[in-house]
Coordinates of C-alpha atoms and ligand atoms in Angstrom, one line a residue:
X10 CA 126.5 94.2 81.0
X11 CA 123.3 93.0 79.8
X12 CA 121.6 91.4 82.7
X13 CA 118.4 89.0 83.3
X14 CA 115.9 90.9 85.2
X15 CA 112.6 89.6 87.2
X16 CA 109.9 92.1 88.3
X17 CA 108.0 91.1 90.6
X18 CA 104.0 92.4 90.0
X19 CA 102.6 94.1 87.5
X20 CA 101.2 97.5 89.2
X21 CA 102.6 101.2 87.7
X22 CA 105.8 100.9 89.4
X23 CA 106.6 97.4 88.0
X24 CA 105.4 98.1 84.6
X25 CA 107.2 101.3 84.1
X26 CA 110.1 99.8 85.9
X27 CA 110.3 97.3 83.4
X28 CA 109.6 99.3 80.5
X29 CA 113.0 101.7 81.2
X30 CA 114.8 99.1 82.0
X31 CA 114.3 97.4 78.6
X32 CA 115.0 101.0 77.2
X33 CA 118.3 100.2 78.9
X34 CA 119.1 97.3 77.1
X35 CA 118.2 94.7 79.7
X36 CA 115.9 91.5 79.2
X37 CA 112.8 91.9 81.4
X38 CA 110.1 89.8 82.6
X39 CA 107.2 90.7 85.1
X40 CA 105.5 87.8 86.9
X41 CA 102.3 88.7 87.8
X42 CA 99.8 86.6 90.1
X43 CA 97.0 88.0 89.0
X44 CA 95.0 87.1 85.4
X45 CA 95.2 90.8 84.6
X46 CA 98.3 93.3 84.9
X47 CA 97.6 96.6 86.7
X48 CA 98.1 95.9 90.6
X49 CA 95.6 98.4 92.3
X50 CA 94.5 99.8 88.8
X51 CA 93.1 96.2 87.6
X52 CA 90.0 97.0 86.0
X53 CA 86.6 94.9 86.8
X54 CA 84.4 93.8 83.5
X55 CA 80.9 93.4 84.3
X56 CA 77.9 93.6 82.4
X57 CA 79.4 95.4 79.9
X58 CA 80.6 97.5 82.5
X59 CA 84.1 99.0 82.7
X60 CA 85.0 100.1 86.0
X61 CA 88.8 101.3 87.2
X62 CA 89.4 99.6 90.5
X63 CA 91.7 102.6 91.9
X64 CA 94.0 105.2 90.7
X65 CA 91.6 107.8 88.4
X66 CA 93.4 110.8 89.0
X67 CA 95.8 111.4 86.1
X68 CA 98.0 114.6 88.0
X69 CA 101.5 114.6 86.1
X70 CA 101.0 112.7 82.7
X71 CA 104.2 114.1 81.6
X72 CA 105.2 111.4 83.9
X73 CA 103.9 108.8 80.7
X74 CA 105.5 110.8 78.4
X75 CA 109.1 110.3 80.1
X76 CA 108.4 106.4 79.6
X77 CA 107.5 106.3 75.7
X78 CA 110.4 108.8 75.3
X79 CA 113.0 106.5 77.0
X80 CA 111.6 103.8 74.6
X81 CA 111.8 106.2 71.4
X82 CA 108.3 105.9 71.1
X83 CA 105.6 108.5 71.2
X84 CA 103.0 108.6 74.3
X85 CA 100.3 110.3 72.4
X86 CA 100.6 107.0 69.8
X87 CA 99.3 105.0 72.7
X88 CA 97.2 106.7 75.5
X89 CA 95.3 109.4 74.8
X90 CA 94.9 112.2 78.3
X91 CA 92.0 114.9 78.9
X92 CA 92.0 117.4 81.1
X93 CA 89.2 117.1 83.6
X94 CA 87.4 120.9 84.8
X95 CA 86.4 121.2 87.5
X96 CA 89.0 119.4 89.4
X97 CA 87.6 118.5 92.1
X98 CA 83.7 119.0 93.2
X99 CA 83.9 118.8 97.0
X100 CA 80.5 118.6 98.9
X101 CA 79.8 119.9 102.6
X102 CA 77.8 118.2 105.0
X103 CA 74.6 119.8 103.7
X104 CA 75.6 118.8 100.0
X105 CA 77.1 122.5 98.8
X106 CA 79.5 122.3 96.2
X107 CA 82.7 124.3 95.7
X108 CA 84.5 123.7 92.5
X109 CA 88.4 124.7 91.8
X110 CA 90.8 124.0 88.8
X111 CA 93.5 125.7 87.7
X112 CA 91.8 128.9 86.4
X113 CA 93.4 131.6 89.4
X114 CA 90.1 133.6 89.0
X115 CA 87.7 131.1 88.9
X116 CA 88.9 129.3 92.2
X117 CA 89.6 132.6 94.4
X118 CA 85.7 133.2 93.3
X119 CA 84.7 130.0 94.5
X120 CA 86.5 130.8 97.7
X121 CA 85.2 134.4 97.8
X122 CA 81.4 132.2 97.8
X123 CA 82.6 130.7 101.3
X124 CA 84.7 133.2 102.7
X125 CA 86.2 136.2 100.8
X126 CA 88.9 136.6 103.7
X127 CA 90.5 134.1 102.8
X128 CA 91.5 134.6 98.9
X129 CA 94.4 136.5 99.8
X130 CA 95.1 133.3 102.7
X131 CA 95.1 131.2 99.4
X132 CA 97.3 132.9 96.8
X133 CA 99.8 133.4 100.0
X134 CA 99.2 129.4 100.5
X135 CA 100.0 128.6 96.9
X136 CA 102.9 130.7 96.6
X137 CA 104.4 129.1 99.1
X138 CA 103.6 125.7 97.6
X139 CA 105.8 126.4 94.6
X140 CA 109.2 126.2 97.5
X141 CA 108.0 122.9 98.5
X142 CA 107.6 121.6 95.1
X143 CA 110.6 122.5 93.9
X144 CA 112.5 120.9 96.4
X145 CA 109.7 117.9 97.0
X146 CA 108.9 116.6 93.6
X147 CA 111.9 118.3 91.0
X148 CA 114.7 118.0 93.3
X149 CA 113.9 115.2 95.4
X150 CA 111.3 112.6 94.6
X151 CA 113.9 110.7 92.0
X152 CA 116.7 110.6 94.3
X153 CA 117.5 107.2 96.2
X154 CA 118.3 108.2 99.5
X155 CA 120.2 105.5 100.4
X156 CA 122.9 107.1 102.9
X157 CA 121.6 108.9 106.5
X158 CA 123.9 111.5 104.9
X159 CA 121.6 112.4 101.7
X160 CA 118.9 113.2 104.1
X161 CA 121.3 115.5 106.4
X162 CA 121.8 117.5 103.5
X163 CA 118.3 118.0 102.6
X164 CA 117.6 118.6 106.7
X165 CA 117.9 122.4 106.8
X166 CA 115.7 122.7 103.7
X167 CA 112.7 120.9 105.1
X168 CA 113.4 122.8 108.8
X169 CA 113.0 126.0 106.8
X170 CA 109.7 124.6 104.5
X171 CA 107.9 123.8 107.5
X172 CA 108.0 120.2 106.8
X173 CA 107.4 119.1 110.4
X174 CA 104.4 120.5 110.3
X175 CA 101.3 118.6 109.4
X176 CA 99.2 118.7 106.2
X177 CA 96.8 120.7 108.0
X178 CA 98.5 122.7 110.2
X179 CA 100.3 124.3 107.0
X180 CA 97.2 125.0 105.2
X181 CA 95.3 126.5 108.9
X182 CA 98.1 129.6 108.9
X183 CA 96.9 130.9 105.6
X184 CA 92.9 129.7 105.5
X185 CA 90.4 130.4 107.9
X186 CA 87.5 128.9 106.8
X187 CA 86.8 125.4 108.3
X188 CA 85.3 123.7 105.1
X189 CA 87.8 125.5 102.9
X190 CA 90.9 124.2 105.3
X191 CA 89.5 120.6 104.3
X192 CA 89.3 121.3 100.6
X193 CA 93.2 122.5 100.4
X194 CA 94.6 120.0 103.2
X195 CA 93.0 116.9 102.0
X196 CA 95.4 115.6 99.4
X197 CA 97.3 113.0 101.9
X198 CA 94.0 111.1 101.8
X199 CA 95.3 110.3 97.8
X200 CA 98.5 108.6 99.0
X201 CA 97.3 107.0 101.9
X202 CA 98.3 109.8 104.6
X203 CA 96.4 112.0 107.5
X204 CA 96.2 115.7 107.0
X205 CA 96.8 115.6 110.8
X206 CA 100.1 113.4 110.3
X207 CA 101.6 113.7 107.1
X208 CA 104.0 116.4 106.4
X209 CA 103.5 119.6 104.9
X210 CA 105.9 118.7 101.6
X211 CA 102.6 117.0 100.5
X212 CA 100.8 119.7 100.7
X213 CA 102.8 120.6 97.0
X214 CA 100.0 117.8 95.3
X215 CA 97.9 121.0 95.3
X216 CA 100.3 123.2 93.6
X217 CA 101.3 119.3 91.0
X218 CA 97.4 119.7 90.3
X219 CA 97.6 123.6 89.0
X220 CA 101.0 122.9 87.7
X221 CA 100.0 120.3 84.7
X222 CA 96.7 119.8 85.7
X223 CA 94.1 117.0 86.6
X224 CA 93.3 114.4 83.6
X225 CA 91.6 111.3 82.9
X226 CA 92.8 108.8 80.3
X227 CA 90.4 107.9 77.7
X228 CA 89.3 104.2 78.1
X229 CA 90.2 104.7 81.6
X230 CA 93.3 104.5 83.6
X231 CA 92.8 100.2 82.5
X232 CA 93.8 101.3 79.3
X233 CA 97.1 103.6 80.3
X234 CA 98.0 99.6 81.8
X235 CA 97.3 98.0 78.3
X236 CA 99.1 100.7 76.8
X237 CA 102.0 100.2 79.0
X238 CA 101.9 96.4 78.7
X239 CA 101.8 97.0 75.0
X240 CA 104.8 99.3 74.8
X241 CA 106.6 96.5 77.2
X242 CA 105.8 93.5 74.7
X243 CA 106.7 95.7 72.0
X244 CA 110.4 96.4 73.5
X245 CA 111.0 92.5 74.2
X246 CA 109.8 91.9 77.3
X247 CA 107.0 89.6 78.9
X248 CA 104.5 89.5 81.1
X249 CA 103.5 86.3 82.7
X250 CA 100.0 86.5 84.7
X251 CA 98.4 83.9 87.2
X252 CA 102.3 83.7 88.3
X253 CA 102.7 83.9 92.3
X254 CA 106.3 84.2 93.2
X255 CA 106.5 82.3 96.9
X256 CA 110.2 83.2 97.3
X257 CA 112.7 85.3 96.2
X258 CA 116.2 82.8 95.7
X259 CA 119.3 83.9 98.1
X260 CA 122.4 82.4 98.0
X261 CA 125.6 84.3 100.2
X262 CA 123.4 87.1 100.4
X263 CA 122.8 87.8 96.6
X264 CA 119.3 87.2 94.9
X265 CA 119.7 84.4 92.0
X266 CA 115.8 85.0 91.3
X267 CA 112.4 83.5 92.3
X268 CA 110.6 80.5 93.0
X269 CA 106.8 80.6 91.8
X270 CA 103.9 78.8 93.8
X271 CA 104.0 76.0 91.2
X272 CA 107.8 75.4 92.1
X273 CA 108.8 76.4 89.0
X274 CA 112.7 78.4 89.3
X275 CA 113.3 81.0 87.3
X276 CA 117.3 82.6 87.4
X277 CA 117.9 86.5 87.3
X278 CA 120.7 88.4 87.9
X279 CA 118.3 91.0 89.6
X280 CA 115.3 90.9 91.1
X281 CA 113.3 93.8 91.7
X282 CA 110.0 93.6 93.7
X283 CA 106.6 95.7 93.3
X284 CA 104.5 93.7 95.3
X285 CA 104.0 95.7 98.9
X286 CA 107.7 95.7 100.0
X287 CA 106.6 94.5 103.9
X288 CA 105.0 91.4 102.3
X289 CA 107.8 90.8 100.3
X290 CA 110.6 91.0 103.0
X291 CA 108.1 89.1 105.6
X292 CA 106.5 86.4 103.2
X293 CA 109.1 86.1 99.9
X294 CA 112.5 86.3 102.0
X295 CA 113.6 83.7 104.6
X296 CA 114.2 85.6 107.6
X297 CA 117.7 84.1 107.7
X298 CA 118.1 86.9 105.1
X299 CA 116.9 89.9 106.9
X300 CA 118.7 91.8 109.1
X301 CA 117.5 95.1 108.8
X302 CA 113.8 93.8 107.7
X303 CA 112.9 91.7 110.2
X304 CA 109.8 91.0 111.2
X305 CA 109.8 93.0 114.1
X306 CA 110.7 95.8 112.4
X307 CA 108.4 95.2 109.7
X308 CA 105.3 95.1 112.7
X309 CA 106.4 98.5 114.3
X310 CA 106.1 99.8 110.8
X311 CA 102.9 102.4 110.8
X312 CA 100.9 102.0 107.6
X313 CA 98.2 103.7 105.7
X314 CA 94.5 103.2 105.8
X315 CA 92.5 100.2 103.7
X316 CA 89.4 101.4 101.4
X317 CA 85.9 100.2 100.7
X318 CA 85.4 100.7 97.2
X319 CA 82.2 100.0 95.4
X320 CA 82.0 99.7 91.7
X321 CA 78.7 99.8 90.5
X322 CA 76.3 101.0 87.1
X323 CA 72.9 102.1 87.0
X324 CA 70.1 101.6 83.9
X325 CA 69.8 105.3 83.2
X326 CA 72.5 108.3 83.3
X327 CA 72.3 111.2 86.4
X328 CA 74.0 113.7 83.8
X329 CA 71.7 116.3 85.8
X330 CA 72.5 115.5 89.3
X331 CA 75.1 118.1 89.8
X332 CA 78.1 115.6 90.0
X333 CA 81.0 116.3 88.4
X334 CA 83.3 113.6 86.8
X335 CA 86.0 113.4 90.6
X336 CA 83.5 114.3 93.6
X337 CA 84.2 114.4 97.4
X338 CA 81.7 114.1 99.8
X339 CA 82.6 115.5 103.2
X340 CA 80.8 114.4 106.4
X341 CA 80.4 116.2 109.4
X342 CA 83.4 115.1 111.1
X343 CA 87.2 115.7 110.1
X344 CA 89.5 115.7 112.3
X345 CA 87.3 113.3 114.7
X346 CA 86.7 110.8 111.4
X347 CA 90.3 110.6 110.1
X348 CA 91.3 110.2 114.0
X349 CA 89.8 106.9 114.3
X350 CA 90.4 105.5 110.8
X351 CA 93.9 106.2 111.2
X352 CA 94.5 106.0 115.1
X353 CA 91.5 104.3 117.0
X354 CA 91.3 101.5 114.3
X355 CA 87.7 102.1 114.8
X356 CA 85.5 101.7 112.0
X357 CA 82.8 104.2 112.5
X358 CA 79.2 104.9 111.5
X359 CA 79.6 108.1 109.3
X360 CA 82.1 108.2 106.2
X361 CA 83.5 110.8 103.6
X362 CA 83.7 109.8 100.3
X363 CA 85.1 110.0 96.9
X364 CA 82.7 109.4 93.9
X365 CA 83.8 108.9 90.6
X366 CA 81.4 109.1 87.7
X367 CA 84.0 108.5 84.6
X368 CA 80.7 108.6 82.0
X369 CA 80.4 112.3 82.3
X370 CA 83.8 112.3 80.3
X371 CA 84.1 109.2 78.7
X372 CA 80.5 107.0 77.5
X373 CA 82.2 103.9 76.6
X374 CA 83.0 103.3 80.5
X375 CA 79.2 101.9 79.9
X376 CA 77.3 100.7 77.7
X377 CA 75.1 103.3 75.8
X378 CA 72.6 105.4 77.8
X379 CA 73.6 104.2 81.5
X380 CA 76.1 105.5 83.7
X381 CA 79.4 103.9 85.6
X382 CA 80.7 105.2 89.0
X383 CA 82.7 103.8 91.9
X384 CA 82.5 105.0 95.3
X385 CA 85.6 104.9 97.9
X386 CA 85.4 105.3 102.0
X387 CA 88.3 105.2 103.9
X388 CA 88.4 102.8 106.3
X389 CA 90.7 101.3 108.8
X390 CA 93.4 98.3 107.9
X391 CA 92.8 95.4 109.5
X392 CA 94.0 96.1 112.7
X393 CA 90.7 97.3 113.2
X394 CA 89.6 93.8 114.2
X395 CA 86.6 94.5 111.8
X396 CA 85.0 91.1 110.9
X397 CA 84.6 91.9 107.1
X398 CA 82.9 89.2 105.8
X399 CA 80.1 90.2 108.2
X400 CA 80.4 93.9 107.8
X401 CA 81.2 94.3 104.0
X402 CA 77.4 93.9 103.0
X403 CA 76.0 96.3 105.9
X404 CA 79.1 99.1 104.9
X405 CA 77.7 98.9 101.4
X406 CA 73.9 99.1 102.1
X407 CA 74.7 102.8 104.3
X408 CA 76.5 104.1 101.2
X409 CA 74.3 103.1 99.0
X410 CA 71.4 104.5 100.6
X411 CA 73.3 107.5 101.5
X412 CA 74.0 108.0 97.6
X413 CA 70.2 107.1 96.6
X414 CA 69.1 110.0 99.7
X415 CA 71.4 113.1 98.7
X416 CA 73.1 112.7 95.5
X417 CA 71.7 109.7 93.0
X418 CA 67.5 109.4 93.3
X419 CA 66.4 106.1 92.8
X420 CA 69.9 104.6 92.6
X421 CA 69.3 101.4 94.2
X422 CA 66.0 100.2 91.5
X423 CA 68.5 101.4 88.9
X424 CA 71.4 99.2 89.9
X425 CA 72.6 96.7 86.8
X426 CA 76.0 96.2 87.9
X427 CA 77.9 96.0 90.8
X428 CA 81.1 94.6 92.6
X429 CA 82.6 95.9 96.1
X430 CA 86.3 95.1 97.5
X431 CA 87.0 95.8 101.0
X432 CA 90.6 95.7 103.6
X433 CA 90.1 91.9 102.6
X434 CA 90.9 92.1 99.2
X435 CA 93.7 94.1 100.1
X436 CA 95.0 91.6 102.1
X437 CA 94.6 88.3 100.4
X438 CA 94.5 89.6 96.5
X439 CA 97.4 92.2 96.5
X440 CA 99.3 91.2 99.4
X441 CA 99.5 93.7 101.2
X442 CA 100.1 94.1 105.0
X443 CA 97.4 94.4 107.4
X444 CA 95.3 95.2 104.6
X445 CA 96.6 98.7 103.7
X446 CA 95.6 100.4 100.8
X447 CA 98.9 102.8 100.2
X448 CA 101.5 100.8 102.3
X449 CA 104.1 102.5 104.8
X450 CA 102.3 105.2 106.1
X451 CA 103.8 108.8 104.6
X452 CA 104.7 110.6 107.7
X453 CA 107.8 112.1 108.1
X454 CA 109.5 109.1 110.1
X455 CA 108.8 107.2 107.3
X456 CA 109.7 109.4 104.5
X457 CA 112.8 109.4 102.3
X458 CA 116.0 107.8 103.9
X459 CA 113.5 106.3 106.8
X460 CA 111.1 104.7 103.9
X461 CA 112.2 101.6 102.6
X462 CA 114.8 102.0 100.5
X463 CA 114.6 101.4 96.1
X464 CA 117.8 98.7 96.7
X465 CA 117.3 96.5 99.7
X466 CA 120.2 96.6 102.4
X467 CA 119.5 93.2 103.2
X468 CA 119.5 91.1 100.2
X469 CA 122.3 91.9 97.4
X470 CA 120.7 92.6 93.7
X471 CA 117.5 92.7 95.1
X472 CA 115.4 96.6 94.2
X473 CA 112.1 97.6 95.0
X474 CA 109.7 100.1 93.1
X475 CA 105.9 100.6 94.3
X476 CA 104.0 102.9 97.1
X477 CA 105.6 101.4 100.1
X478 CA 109.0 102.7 98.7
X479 CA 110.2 106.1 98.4
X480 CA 109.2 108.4 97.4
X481 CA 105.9 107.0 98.0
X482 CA 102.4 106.3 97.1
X483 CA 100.1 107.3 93.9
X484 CA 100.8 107.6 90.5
X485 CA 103.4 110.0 90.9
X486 CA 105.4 108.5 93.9
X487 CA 105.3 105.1 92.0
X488 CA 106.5 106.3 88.7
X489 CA 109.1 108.3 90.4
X490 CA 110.6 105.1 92.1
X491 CA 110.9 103.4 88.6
X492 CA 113.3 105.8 87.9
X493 CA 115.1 105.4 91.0
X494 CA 115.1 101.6 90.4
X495 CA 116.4 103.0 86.6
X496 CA 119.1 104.9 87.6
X497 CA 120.3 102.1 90.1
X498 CA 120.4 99.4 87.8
X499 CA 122.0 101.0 85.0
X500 CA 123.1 100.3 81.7
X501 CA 123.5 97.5 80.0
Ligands
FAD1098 C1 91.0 102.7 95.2 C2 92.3 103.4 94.9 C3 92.2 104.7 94.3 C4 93.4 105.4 94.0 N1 93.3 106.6 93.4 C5 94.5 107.2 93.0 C6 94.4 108.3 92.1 O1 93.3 108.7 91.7 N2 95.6 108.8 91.6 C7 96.8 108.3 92.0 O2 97.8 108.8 91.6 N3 96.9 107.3 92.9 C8 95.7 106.7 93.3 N4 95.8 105.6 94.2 C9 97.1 105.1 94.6 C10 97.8 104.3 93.5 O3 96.8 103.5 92.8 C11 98.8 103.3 94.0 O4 99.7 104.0 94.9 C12 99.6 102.7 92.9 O5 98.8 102.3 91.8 C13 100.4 101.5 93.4 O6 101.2 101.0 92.4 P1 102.4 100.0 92.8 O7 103.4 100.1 91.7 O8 102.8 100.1 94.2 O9 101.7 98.5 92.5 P2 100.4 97.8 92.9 O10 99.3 98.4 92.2 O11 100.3 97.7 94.4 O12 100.7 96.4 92.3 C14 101.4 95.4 92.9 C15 101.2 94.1 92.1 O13 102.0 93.1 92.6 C16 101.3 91.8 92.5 N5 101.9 90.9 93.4 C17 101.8 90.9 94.8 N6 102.5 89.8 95.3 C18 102.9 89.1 94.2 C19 103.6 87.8 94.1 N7 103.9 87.1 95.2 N8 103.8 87.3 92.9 C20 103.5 88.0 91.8 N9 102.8 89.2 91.8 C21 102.5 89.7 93.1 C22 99.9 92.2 92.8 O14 99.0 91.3 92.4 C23 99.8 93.6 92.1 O15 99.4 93.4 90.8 C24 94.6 104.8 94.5 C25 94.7 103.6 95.1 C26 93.5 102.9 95.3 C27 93.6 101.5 96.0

């Protein structure tokens, strides 16, 4: 039966939620609180400026494809991707670069600069990838696990992939090299996980990355969300911005749809939520309503880290500063850096960075002759106790001058635009918990049948899409759990 559906936010997993749900026949309408759609992807207009506010790594675009298909459309009529070479550029401490992409010969020469022992460490590292992804992302990351019984069955398969091992651990048996152990166990960072903590089946992004490559959208990943919201409008549905929902309507247990902020009521017969499924279960569902979700389950919870993120453009371009268009900056520390961002809750004094610098590939992030970049740190959530309205200004100044001493001269007399969010904006902007960046935390207790499941268990009717569901967070993860949410729901 045809059905009235509500989603709830307009981030990837809501949009392409509601995108192959109208495919299926259904009448769909996101409510959005913010003035732009996107979630974590909104994109920041200043001084003609363009700047993505998160996701800018494009790793399975056939992902998009799937989307348009479903609708009988044709991606490539609305989003246009480019491959991005190198990869990755990932700095040492003392600023020397090691490039890889998804040329075999070009990366085991990179490797061979740091430490020729270890090529052979690598291709038996990647070959042993391909098992995980098989089972991680093909078999697994569109099922629901719904039943303690689905993840039984899968048990034996992640005893025998290693899958209790961490990130790092995995990628230690077949590299020696210290620096090169970061560069192939750092991928949990991009869902919001610790190499130290997060299981080994992530350690398949590297072998998703070779697989179909690394690309950038042109316009930005802003306009793969205007595409998207295009190809929504286009199939019937709406999208309602500056829309808070404060509560999602139960009556004998069934959802019969949402109140907003203004106390307008708007009926469904589904609901299905991509704002950050704790706040939604704490703040959007009376806790006569939970039993499985309470709020005491919800604070055990362990989630990911928060982000400082500064967006900013400069007067001339650094085409010749030896950055590439995605950068990582290691610092000294690793282990000792990640272990108090993710355990201490201790905000510390050195950083490692991500730097993106989208103008190399695509000019009209900026306007003509200057140069648009955003820089990310990792940072504790908010259970840090970091006072951020004092600290946010101090955090950006070291960065900044960090940038302007090793990588971009003169950067701070070349400034013309700028905007920084912190675990703050996290918090009070996109709702979500304790300021996380990425939501529930991907370690293995969490993963799956023990992450938050795609239909709730408390509320009848009620789905959920988005990084805090499985399979998880980035690009990926959320598209993944719009399919889920697809299958689910059904056909009309
Ligand atoms: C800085 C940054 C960089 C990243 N880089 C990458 C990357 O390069 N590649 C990658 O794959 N992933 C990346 N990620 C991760 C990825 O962006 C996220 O996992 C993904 O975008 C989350 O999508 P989502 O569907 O969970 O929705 P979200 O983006 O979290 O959107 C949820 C939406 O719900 C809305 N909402 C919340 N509460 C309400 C309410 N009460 N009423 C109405 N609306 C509400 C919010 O305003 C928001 O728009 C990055 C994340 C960040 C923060």
């Amino acid at each position: 039966m045809k059905k009235d559906i509500i989603v709830i936010g307009s981030g990837f997993g809501g949009l392409a939620t509601a995108s192959r749900l109208l495919s299926k026949g259904h009448d769909v309408t996101i409510y959005e609180k913010r003035d732009k759609p996107g979630g974590r992807a909104y994109v920041y207009d200043v001084n003609g400026f363009k700047f993505d506010g998160g996701p800018t790594v494009i790793t399975a675009p056939f992902m998009f494809d799937d989307i348009y298909t479903a609708a009988g459309k044709k991606r490539e009529d609305y989003i246009e991707f480019v491959p991005c070479n190198p990869f990755y550029r990932i700095f040492d401490s003392d600023g020397k670069p090691f490039d890889y992409n998804s040329d075999h010969e070009f990366t085991l020469s990179e490797i061979s600069k740091r430490n020729p022992a270890d090529r052979k460490g690598y291709e038996k590292f990647l070959s042993t990838t391909k098992a995980i992804f098989d089972k991680g992302f093909v078999e697994l990351a569109d099922k629901p696990f719904l039943k303690f019984t689905d993840m039984l069955k899968v048990a034996p398969d992640l005893i025998k992939l290693q899958s209790y091992k961490s990130v790092y651990k995995y990628v230690s048996q077949y590299i020696e090299d210290d620096f090169l152990r970061r560069c192939f166990s750092f991928h949990p960072l991009l869902v919001g996980g610790n190499p130290f903590d997060t299981t080994s089946i992530y350690a398949m992004i590297h072998y998703l990355e070779r697989e179909w490559g690394v690309h950038y959208a042109m316009g930005g990943t802003g306009a793969i969300v205007n595409a998207l919201v295009n190809l929504i409008e286009d199939q019937g549905g709406k999208v309602q911005l500056n829309s808070e929902i404060d509560e999602i309507l139960v009556e004998n247990g069934k959802t019969t749809g949402i109140q907003l902020k203004n106390g307008n009521i708007h009926k469904a017969d589904i609901v299905v939520s991509n704002a950050d499924v704790a706040f939604t279960y704490k703040n959007l569902i009376n806790k006569k309503h939970r039993k499985k979700y309470t709020d005491r389950k919800i604070e055990r919870t362990k989630y990911s880290m928060s982000l400082f993120v500064i967006y900013f453009g400069t007067k001339k371009r650094y085409l010749d500063s030896g950055l590439a268009h995605h950068n990582i900056i290691l610092g000294d520390r690793y282990k000792g850096l990640l272990n108090d961002i993710f355990h201490k809750k201790h905000l510390s004094e050195d950083f490692s960075l991500y730097l993106h610098m989208p103008t190399i590939t695509d000019p009209s992030m900026a306007p003509e002759g200057h140069e648009a970049f955003y820089v990310l740190s990792p940072v504790p959530h908010l259970d840090s106790g970091t006072d951020w309205s004092e600290m946010a200004p101090k955090y950006r100044d070291a960065i900044m001058q960090f940038l302007e001493d090793n990588y971009l001269p003169d950067l701070q007399e070349n400034l013309v635009a700028e905007h920084y969010i912190d675990p703050l904006h996290f918090k009070n902007t996109l709702n979500s918990f304790k300021g996380s960046a990425f939501s529930v935390e991907p370690i293995l207790t969490q993963s799956a049948w023990f992450r938050p499941h795609n239909r709730s268990e408390d509320v009848e009717n009620l789905y959920f899409v988005g990084a805090g569901t499985h399979p998880g967070a980035g690009l990926p993860g959320v598209l993944s759990s719009a399919k889920i949410a697809e299958n689910l729901i059904g056909e009309v």
